[in-house]
XYZ file of C-alpha atoms in Angstrom:
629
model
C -1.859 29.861 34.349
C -0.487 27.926 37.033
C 2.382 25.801 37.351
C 2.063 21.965 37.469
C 3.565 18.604 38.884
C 4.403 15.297 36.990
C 1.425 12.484 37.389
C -1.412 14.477 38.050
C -4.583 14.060 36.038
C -6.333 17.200 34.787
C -9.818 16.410 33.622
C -12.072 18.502 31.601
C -15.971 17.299 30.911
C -18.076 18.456 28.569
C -20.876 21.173 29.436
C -23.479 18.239 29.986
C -20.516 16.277 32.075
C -21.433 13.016 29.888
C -17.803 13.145 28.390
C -14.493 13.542 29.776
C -11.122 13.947 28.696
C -8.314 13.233 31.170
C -4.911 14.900 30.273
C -1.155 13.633 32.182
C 2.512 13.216 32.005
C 3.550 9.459 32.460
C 6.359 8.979 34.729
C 8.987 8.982 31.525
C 7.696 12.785 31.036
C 5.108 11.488 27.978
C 2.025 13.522 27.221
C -1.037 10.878 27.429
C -5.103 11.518 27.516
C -7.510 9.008 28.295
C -11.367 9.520 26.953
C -14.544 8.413 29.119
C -18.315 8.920 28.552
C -20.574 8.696 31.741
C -17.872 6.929 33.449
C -16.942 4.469 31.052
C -13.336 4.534 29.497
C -14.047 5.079 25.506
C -10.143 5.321 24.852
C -7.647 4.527 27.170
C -3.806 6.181 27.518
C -3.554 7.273 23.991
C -0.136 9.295 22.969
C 0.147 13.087 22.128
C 3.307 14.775 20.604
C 5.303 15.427 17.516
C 8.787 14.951 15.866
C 10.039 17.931 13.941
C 13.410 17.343 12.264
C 14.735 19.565 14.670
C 12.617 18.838 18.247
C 11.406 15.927 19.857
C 7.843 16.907 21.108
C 6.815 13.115 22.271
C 9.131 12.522 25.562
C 10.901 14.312 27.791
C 8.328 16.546 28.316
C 7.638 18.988 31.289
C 3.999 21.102 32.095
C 5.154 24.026 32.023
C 1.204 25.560 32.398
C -2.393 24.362 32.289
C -4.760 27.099 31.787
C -8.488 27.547 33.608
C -11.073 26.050 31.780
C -13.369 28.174 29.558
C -15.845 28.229 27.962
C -16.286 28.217 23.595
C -19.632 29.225 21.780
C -19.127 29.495 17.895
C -23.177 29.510 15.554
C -22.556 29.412 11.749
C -24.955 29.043 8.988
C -23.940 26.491 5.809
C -25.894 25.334 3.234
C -24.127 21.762 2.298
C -24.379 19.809 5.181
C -27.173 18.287 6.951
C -28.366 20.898 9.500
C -28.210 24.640 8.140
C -28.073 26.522 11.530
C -25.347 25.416 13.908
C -24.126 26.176 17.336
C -21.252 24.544 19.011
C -20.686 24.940 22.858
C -17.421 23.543 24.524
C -15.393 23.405 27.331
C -11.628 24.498 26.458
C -8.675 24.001 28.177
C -4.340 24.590 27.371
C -1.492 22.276 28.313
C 1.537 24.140 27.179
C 4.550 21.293 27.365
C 8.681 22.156 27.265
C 11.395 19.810 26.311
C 14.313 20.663 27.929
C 16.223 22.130 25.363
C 13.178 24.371 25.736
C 10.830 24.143 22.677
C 7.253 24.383 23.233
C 4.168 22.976 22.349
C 0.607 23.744 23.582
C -1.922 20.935 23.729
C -5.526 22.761 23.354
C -8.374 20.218 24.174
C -12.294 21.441 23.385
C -15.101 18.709 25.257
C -18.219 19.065 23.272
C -21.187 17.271 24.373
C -20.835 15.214 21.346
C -17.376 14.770 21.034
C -13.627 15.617 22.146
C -11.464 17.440 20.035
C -7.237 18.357 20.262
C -5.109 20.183 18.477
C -1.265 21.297 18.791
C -0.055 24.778 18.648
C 3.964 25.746 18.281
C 4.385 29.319 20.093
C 6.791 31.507 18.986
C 7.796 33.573 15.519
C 10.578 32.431 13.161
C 11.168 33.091 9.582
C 12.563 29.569 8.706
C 10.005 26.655 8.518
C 9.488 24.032 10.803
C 9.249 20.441 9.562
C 6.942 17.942 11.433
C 8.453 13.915 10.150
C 5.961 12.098 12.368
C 2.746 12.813 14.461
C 2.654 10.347 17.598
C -1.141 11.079 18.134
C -3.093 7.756 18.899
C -6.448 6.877 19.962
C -6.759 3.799 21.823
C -9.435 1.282 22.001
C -10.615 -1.100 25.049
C -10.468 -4.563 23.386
C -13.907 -6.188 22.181
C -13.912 -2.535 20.072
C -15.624 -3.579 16.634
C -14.632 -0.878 13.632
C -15.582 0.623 10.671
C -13.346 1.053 8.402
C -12.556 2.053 4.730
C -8.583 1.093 3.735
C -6.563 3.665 2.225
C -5.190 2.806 -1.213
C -1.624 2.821 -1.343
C -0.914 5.823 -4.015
C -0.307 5.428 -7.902
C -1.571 2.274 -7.581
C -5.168 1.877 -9.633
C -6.820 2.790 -12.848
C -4.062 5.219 -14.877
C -1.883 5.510 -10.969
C -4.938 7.701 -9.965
C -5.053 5.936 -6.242
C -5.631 7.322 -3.459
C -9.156 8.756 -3.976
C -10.859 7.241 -1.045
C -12.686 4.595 -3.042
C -12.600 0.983 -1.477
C -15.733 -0.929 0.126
C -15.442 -0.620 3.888
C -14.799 -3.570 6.194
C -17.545 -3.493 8.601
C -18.203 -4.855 12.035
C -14.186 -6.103 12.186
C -11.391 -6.371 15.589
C -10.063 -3.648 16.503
C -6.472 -4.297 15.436
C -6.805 -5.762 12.159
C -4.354 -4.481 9.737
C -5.561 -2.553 6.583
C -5.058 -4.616 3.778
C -2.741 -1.926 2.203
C 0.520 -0.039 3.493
C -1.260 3.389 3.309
C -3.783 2.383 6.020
C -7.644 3.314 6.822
C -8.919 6.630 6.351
C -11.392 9.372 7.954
C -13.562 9.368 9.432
C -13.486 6.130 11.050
C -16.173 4.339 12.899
C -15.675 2.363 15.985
C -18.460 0.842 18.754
C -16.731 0.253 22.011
C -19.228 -1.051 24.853
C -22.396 1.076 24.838
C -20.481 3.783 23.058
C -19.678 4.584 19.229
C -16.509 6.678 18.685
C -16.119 8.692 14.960
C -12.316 9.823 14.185
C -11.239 12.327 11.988
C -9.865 15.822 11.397
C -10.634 19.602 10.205
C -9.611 20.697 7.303
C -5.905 21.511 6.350
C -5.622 24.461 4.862
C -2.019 24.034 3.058
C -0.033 24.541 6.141
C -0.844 20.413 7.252
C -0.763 17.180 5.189
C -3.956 15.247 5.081
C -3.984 12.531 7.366
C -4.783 8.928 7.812
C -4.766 6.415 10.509
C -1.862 3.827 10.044
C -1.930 0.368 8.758
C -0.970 -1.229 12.214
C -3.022 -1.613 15.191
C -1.108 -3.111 17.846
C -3.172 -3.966 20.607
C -6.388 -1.964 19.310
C -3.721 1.316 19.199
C -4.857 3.623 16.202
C -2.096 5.963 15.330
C -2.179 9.022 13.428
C -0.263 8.540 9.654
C 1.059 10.804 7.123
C 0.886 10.277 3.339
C 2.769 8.119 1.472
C 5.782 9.681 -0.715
C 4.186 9.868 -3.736
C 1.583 12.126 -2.792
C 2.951 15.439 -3.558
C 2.773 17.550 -6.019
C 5.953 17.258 -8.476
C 8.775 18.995 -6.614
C 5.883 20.053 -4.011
C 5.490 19.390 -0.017
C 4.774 16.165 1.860
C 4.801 16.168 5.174
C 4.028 19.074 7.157
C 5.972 22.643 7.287
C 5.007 26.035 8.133
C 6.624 29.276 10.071
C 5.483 29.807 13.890
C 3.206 30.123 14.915
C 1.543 27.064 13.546
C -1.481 25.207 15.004
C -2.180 21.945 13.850
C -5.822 20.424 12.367
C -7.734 20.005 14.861
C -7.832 15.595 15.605
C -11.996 14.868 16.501
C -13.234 12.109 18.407
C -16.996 12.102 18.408
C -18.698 10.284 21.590
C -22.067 9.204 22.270
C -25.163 6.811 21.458
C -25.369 6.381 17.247
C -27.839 8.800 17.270
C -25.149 11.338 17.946
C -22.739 9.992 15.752
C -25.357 10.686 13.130
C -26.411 13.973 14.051
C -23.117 15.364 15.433
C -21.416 18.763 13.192
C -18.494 18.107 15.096
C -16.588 17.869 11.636
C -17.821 21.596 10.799
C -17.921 22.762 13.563
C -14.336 23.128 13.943
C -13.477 23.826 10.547
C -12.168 27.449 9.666
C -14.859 30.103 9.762
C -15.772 31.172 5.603
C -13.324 33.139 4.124
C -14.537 36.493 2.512
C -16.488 36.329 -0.290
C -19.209 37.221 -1.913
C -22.099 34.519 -1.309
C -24.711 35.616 -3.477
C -23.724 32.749 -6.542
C -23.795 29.844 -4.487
C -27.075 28.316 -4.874
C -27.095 24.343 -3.955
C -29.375 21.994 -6.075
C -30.035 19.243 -8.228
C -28.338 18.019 -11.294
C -29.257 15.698 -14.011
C -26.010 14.303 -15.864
C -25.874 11.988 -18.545
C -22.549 9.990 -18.366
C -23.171 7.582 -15.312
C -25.290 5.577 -17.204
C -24.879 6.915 -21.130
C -20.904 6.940 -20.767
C -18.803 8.902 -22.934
C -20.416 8.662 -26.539
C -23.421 10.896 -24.743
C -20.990 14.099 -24.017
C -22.383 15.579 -27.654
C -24.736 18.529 -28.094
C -27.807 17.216 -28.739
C -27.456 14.555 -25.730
C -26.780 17.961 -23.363
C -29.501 19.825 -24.837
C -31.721 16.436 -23.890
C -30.842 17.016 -20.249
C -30.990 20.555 -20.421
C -34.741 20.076 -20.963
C -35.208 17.353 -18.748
C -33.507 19.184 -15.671
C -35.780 21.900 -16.544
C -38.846 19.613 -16.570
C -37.930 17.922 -13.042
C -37.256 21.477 -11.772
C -33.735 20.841 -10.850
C -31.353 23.877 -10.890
C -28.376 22.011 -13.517
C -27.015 19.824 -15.606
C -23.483 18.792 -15.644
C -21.524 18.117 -19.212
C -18.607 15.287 -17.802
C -15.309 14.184 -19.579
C -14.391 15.797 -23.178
C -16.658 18.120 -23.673
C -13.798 20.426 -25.481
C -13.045 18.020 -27.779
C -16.760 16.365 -28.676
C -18.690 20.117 -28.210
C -16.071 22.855 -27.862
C -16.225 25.929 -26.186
C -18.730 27.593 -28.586
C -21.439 25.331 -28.684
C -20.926 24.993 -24.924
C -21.837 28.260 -24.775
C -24.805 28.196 -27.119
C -25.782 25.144 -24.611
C -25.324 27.863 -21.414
C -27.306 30.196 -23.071
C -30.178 28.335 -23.905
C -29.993 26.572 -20.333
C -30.468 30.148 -18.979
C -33.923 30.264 -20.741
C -34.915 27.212 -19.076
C -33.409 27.940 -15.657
C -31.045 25.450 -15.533
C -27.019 26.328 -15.004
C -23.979 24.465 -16.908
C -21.315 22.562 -15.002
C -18.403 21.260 -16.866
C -15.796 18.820 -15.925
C -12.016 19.465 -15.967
C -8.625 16.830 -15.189
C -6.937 18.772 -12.339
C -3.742 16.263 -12.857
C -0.072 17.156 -13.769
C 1.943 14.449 -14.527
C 1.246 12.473 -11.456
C -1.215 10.016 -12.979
C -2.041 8.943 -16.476
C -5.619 9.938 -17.036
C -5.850 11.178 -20.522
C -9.217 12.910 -20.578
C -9.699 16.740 -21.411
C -9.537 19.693 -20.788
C -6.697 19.221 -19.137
C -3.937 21.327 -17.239
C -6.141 24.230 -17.093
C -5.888 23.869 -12.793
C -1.874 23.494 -12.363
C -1.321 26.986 -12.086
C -2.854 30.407 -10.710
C -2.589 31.983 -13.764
C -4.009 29.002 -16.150
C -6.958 28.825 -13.566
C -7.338 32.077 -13.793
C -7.727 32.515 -17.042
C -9.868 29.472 -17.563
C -12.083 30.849 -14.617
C -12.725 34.314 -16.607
C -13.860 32.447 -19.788
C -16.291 30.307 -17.764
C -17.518 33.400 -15.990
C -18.247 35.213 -19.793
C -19.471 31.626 -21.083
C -22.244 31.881 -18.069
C -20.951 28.407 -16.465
C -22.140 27.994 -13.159
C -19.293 25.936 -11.619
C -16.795 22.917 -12.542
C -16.515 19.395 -11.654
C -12.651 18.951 -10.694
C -11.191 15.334 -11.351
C -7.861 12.744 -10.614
C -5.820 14.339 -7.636
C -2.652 13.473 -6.273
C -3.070 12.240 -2.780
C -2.918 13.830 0.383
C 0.724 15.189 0.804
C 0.456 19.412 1.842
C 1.468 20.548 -1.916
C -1.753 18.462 -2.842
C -3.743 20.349 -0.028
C -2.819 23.352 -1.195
C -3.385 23.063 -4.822
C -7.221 22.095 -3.437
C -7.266 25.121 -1.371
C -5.796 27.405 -4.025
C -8.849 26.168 -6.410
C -11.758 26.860 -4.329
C -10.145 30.100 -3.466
C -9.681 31.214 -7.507
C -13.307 29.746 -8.204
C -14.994 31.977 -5.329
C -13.414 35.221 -7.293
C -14.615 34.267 -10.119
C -17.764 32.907 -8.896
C -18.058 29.322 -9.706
C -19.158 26.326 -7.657
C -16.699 23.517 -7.047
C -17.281 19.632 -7.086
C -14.191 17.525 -6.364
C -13.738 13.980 -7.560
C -10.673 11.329 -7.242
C -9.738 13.555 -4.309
C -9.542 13.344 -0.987
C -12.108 14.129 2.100
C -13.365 17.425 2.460
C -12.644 17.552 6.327
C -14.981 20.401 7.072
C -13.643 22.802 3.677
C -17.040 23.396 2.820
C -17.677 25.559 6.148
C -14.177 27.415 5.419
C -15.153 27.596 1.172
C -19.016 28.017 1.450
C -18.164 27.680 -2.752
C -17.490 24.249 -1.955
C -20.471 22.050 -3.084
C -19.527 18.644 -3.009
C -16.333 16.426 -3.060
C -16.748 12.108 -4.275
C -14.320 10.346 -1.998
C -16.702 7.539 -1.748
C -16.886 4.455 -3.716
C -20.265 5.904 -5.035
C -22.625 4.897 -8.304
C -19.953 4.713 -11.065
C -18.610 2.118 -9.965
C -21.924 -0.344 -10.057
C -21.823 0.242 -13.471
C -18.566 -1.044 -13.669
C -18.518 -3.985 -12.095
C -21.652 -6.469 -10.657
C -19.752 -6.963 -7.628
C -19.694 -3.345 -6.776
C -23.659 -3.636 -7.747
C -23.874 -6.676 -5.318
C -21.965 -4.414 -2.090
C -24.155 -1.782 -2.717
C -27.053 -2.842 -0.117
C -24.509 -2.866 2.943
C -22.219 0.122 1.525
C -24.986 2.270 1.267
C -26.176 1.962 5.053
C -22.680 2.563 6.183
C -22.085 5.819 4.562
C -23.976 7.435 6.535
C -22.116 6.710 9.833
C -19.222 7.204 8.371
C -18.043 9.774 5.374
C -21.193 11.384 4.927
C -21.366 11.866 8.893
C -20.074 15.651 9.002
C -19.023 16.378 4.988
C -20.890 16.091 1.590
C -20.787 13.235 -0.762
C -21.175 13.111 -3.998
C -22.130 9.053 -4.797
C -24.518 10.265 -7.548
C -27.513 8.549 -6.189
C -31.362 7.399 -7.471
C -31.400 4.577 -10.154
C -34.752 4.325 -10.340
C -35.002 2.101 -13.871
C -31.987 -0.065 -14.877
C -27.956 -0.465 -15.564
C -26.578 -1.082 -18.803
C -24.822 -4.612 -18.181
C -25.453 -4.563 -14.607
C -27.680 -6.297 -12.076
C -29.259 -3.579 -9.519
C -29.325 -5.666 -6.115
C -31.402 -2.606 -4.338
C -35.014 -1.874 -5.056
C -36.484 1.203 -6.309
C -37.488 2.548 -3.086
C -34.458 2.208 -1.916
C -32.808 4.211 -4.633
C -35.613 6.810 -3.917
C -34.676 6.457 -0.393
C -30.874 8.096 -1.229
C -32.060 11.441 -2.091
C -32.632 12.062 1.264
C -29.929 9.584 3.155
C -26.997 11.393 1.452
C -26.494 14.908 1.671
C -24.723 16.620 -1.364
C -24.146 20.812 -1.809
C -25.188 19.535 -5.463
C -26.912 16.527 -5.979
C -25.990 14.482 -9.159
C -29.047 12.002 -10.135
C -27.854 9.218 -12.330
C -31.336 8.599 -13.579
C -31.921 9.266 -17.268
C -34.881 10.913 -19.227
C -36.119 7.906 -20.130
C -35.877 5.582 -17.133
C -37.800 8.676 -14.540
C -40.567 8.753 -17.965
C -40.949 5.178 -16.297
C -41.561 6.364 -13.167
C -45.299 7.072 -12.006
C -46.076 10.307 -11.573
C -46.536 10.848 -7.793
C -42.367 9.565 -7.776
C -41.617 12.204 -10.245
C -43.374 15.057 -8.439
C -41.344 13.845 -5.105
C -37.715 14.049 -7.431
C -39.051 17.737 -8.370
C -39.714 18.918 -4.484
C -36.839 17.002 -2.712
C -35.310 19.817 -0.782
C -31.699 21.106 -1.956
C -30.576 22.908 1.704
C -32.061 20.698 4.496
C -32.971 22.540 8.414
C -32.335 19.785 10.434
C -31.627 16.508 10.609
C -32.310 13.528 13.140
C -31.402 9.857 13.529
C -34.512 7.521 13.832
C -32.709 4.151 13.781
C -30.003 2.084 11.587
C -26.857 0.208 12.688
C -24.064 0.901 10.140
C -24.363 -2.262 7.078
C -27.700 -3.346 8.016
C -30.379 -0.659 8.293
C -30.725 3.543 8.268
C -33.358 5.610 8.995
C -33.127 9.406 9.120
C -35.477 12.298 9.565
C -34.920 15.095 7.440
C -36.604 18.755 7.684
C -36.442 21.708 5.189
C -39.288 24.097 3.409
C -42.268 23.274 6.100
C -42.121 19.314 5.365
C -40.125 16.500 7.441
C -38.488 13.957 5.202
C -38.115 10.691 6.799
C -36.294 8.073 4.376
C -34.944 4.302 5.273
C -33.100 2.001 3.701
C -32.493 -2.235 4.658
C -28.945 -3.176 3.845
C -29.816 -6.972 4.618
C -31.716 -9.448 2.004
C -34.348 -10.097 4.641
C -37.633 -8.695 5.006
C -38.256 -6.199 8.125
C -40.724 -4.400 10.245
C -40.504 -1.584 11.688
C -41.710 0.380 14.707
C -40.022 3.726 14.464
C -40.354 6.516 16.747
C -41.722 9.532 15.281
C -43.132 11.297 18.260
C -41.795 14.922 16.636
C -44.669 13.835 14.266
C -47.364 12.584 16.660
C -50.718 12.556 14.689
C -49.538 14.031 11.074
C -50.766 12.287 8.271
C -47.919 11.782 5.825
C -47.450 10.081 2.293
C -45.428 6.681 2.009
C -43.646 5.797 -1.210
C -42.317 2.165 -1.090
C -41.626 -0.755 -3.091
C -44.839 -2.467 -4.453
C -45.102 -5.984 -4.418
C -44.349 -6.761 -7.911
C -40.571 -6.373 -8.854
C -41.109 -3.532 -10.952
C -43.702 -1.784 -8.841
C -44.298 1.140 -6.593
C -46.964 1.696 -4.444
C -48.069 5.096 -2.537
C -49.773 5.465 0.789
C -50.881 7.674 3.454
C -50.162 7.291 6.975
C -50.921 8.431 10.043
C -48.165 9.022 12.977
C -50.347 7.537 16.193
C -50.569 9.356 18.888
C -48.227 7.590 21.007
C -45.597 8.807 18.293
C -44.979 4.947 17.131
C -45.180 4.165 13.073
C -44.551 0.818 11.684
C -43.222 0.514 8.083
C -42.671 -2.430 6.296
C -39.350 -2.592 4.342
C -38.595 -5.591 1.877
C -34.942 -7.060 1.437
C -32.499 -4.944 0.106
C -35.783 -2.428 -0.029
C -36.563 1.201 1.297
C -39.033 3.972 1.804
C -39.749 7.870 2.118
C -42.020 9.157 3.931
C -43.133 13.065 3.393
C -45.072 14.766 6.079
């Protein structure tokens, strides 16, 4: 460590020196860092610090050290994102700051070549626990930025006070600046394109020691700052804002840099989350899941409905079926597991849905209260386990406060003991907790398929929501939307096509995949698009970006079992052709499923990758396509 002087820049590039991050002290002793990518400012003099009730970490600062640079190799293996092998390579380097009453805070900055990321740690050891009120962190934005953005729903506000659960339409292409519609702001990740650059925001995980975070509602001047929850977000009598003994790092805050294309393919959000905790791995087997209440509602959570799907998910291969909302009350533990049992013979595992909330919203579906506390859990966990039940579907959270980050972590920790696989829904974003809770399969926090059913103007966004989810929250974590209406919706109008439905089971990524489609509507289906549902891959290799630009167009490359996936979807109600680049696939012959010309059909065809790697596919409005090679 050496000492330092006021006003000097310290810089520190990434390993291919396309990014850089820039760290100084303004002349009224701020901390500041400006981002650039080949040259180009990406964000200019954005703020670092904290207030803790008891230190002022924002001003009045002094570097007190800057370390040499090193260098940071991590390689991980998970099975529920969108690449299964992963190696992360950085550049690393400490600012450790004083105020002059003499508290200290390190500022630890990692340069990827996809990405910056920053996080705070507070040296020392005390008993007594530190309380952070505000985090200054901002990330600022040339003007002519264009964002991304999904608003943050101000809490209890919603169906039964059940807000936030990350479930509003984003507002896409819009000024940097422009205030979210509600007090509680936008939330991660967030999208922005600045120049020739796009910029993702978010965090890793908080593992009950940190609040989730948001950005804030205001913008001044195309200045995103860092915001905490809003009061109400707690558990009762539970933690808001964030407290722990030293020492105490913060989440890590991630900016990822580059072209789209590395947006898309970027692990940046994983890559930085908490290593797995110990467990043992053997149960957790990702897959598909038929599930009967998106389009059947409640009235279909009966035994003979169940057994139905049993036997379907059996006859489309897919590894389980998931029994939603009241299944104690309509079925009862018993016959539940009489329905396990004869599941087993078919292959197929049980999943059953639980209300995770106290009394901080009014949902009145069972079981519920089973979660609130270790014991309860515990003993709920144990039954499942002797029942055969292969994991739980958790529902209605509480927000984002630390109490409420806890009670999440607390969860997936009691499930992995008992060995049952987790899906989280009205909940927040997973922020890499899949990587630390390998248990983890899936969390919502997306305005997914439900809600067409509930409403035609849901039905109507779907087109453009659909191509920005994956630029967005299905960038680094996975999502459960419950994709793939293939047939129809009770009381709805579909505004996509079939083949883009089809297209979904390869855009989104999901530890467990829940297909809305019913028995009857994939009996409609021809066969060739039933044998691809049976044989879509559950744990994908690798994953590329062909082309897309987030509300009007996607097209990724998928690879897993020996076959490359490559699915698109057209969020605009105009025809296109494409001319994609597939020179990975230069003179493969692959099948195409799209939409036929008629506005029921299908058609199927083989193609050819040329030899100069170029493909065109036609894709009609609102249409897509898969192509399997």
């Amino acid at each position: 460590m050496k000492s330092a002087a006021i006003e000097k820049e310290y810089p520190l590039a990434s390993p291919d020196k396309s990014l850089e991050v820039r760290f100084r002290l303004t002349p009224d002793q701020r901390a500041v860092y400006t981002v650039s990518r080949n040259g180009t400012v990406v964000l200019q003099d954005s703020k670092l610090g904290v207030l803790m009730e008891d230190a002022d970490l924002t001003k009045g600062l002094a570097l007190e050290s800057v370390s040499k640079e090193e260098k940071v190799t991590d390689s991980y293996e998970i099975l529920t994102a969108k690449r299964r092998k992963n190696t992360y390579r950085a550049n690393k380097r400490t600012f450790r700051l004083k105020t002059a009453q003499g508290q200290q805070m390190d500022v630890i900055f990692q340069v990827s070549n996809d990405g910056v990321a920053f996080q705070y740690y507070f040296p020392g050891q005390t008993s007594e626990k530190k309380k952070i009120t505000q985090e200054v962190t901002s990330f600022k934005f040339p003007q002519g930025a264009k964002a991304w953005l999904q608003p943050m729903s101000d809490a209890k506000t919603g169906w039964e006070r059940t807000n936030p659960s990350y479930e509003e339409h984003y507002q896409k292409g819009i000024a940097v600046g422009t205030p979210s519609p509600f007090k509680a702001g936008w939330v991660f990740p967030a999208l922005f394109e600045t120049g020739e650059s796009w910029v993702l925001i978010t965090e890793s995980g908080p593992d009950g020691d940190y609040c989730g975070s948001r950005l804030a509602q205001n913008s001044p001047d195309g200045e995103y700052s860092v915001a905490f929850p809003q009061e109400q977000e707690k558990f009762p009598g539970g933690v808001l804002n964030p407290e722990s003994t030293l020492p105490w790092y913060s989440p890590w805050r991630i900016v990822a840099v580059g072209s789209l294309k590395t947006i898309a393919e970027s692990t940046l959000g994983t890559d930085l989350a908490k290593p797995a905790i110990k467990m043992d791995q053997g149960f957790i087997k990702p897959g598909k899941a038929s599930w009967s209440w998106a389009l059947l509602k409640d009235d279909s959570t009966v035994y003979d409905v169940q057994k139905r799907f049993i036997d379907y998910a059996a006859r489309m291969k897919w590894h389980y079926t998931l029994i939603d909302a009241e299944w104690d009350r309509k079925i009862g533990y018993a016959k539940i597991k009489e329905l396990a049992d004869y599941a087993k013979t078919k292959n197929v595992g049980l999943l059953l849905w639980y209300n995770s909330a106290g009394s901080w919203n009014g949902t009145p579906f069972t079981p519920k209260d089973k979660m609130l506390t270790r014991q309860s859990r515990q003993q709920e966990f144990g039954r499942l386990r002797e029942m055969g039940i292969k994991g739980v579907k958790i529902d209605f959270f509480g927000g984002d406060g630390q109490s409420v980050m806890q009670y999440y972590t607390d969860i997936l920790k009691d499930a992995a003991e008992y060995g049952l696989l987790v899906n989280f829904h009205g909940c927040t974003l997973p922020r890499g907790w899949q990587r630390t809770y390998p248990n983890l399969m899936t969390m919502e926090s997306i305005k997914g398929f439900e809600f067409i059913t509930f409403d035609q103007r849901n039905a109507d966004e779907e087109p453009t929501h659909a191509t920005v989810i994956p630029f967005t929250r299905n960038v680094f974590d996975p999502m459960d939307f419950t994709p793939v209406n293939l047939d129809k919706i009770p009381r709805i109008t579909r505004r996509t096509t079939k083949g883009f439905e089809l297209a979904l089971s390869v855009l989104f990524t999901s530890g467990i995949q829940h297909y809305v489609e019913i028995p009857a509507g994939m009996a409609k289906a021809p066969a060739y698009v039933q044998e691809y549902m049976k044989n879509v891959p559950s744990v994908w290799e690798d994953s590329r970006f062909i082309d897309g630009y987030p509300g009007k167009l996607v097209v990724m490359a998928r690879q897993a079992e020996g076959k490359w996936y490559v699915a698109g979807i057209n969020g605009e109600n105009t025809a296109k052709t494409l001319d994609l680049d597939l020179a990975f696939l230069k003179g493969k012959k692959g099948s195409l499923i799209t939409d036929g010309n008629e506005a029921s059909g299908w058609q199927q065809q083989t193609v050819e990758v040329s030899l100069t790697g170029k493909t065109a596919v036609e894709i009609k409005p609102n249409g897509g396509f898969v192509l399997v090679f």
